[in-house]
GROMACS .gro file of C-alpha atoms in nm:
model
   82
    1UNK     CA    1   0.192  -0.550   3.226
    2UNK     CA    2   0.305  -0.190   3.153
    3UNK     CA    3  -0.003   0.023   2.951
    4UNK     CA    4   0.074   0.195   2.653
    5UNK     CA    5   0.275   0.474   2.672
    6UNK     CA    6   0.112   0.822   2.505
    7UNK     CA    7   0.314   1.009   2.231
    8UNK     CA    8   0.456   1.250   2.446
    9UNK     CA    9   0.630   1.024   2.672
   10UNK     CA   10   0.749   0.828   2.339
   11UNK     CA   11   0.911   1.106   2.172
   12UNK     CA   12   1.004   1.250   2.535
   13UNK     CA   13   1.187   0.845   2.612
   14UNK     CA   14   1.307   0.938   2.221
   15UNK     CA   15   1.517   1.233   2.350
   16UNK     CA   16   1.623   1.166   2.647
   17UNK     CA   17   1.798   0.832   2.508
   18UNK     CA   18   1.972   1.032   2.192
   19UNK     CA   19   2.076   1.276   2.504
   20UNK     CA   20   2.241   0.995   2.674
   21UNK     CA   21   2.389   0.787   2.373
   22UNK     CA   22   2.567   1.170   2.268
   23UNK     CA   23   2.671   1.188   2.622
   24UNK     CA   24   2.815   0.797   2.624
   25UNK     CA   25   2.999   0.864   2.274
   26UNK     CA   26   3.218   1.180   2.439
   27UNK     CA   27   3.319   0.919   2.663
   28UNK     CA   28   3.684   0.790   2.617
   29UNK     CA   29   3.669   0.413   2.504
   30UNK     CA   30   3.785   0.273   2.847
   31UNK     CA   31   3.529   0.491   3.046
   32UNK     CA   32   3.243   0.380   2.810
   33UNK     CA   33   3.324  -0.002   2.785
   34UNK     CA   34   3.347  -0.017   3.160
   35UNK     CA   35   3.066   0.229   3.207
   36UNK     CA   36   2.842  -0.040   2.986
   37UNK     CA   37   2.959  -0.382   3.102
   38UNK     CA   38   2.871  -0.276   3.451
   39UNK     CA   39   2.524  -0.054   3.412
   40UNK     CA   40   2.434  -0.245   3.086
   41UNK     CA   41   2.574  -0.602   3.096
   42UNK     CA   42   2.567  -0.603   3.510
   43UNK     CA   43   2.934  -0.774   3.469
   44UNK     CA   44   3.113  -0.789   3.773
   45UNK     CA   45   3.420  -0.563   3.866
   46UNK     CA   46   3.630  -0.920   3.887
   47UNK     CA   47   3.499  -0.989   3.517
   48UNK     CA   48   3.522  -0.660   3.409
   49UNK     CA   49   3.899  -0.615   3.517
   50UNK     CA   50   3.973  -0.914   3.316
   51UNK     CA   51   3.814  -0.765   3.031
   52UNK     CA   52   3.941  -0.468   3.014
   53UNK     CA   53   4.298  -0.499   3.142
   54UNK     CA   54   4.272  -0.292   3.424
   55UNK     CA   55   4.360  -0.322   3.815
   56UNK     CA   56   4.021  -0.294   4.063
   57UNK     CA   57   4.140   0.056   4.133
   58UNK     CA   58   4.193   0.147   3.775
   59UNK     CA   59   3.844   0.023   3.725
   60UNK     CA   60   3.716   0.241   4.006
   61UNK     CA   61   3.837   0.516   3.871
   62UNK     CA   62   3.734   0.454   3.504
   63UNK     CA   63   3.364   0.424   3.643
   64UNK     CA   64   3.380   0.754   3.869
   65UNK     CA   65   3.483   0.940   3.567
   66UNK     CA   66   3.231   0.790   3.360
   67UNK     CA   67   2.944   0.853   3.576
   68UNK     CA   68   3.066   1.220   3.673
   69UNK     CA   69   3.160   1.238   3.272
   70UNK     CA   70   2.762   1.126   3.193
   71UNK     CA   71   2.594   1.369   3.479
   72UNK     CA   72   2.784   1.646   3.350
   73UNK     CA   73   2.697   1.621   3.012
   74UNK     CA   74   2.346   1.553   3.081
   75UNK     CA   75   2.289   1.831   3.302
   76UNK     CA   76   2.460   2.042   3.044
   77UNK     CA   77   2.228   1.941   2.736
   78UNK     CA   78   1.940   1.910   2.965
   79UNK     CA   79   1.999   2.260   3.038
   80UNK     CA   80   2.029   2.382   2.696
   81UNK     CA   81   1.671   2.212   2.611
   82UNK     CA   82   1.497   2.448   2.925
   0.00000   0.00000   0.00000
């Protein structure tokens, strides 16, 4: 059982996901629908190839420039909030 969270860390857990949902929607489609199946759905890279189209190396690469995409961004607006 998780206690009740204060206002602060509401409206903090507020921000940080609009931060994050921004960052996702600059993604290209391809980096953010294989970006989500595997962080949010937990798909497999087999499953997710056959989803998307894409070779295993073509996936790999789609995720590396997702992530990097993501921690870029959200060092970037996380650094314009300090």
């Amino acid at each position: 059982i998780n206690p009740p969270k204060g206002p602060e860390a509401e409206v903090l857990g507020a921000e940080e996901a609009a931060l994050i949902g921004q960052c996702l929607d600059g993604l290209n489609g391809s980096q953010r629908a294989a970006f989500h199946l595997r962080e949010v759905e937990g798909e497999s890279s087999d499953a997710i190839c056959g989803i998307l189209d894409v070779q295993p190396e073509n996936l790999r690469i789609l995720l590396f420039r997702a992530r990097n995409g993501l921690r870029e961004c959200l060092e970037r607006k996380w650094g314009e909030r300090a």
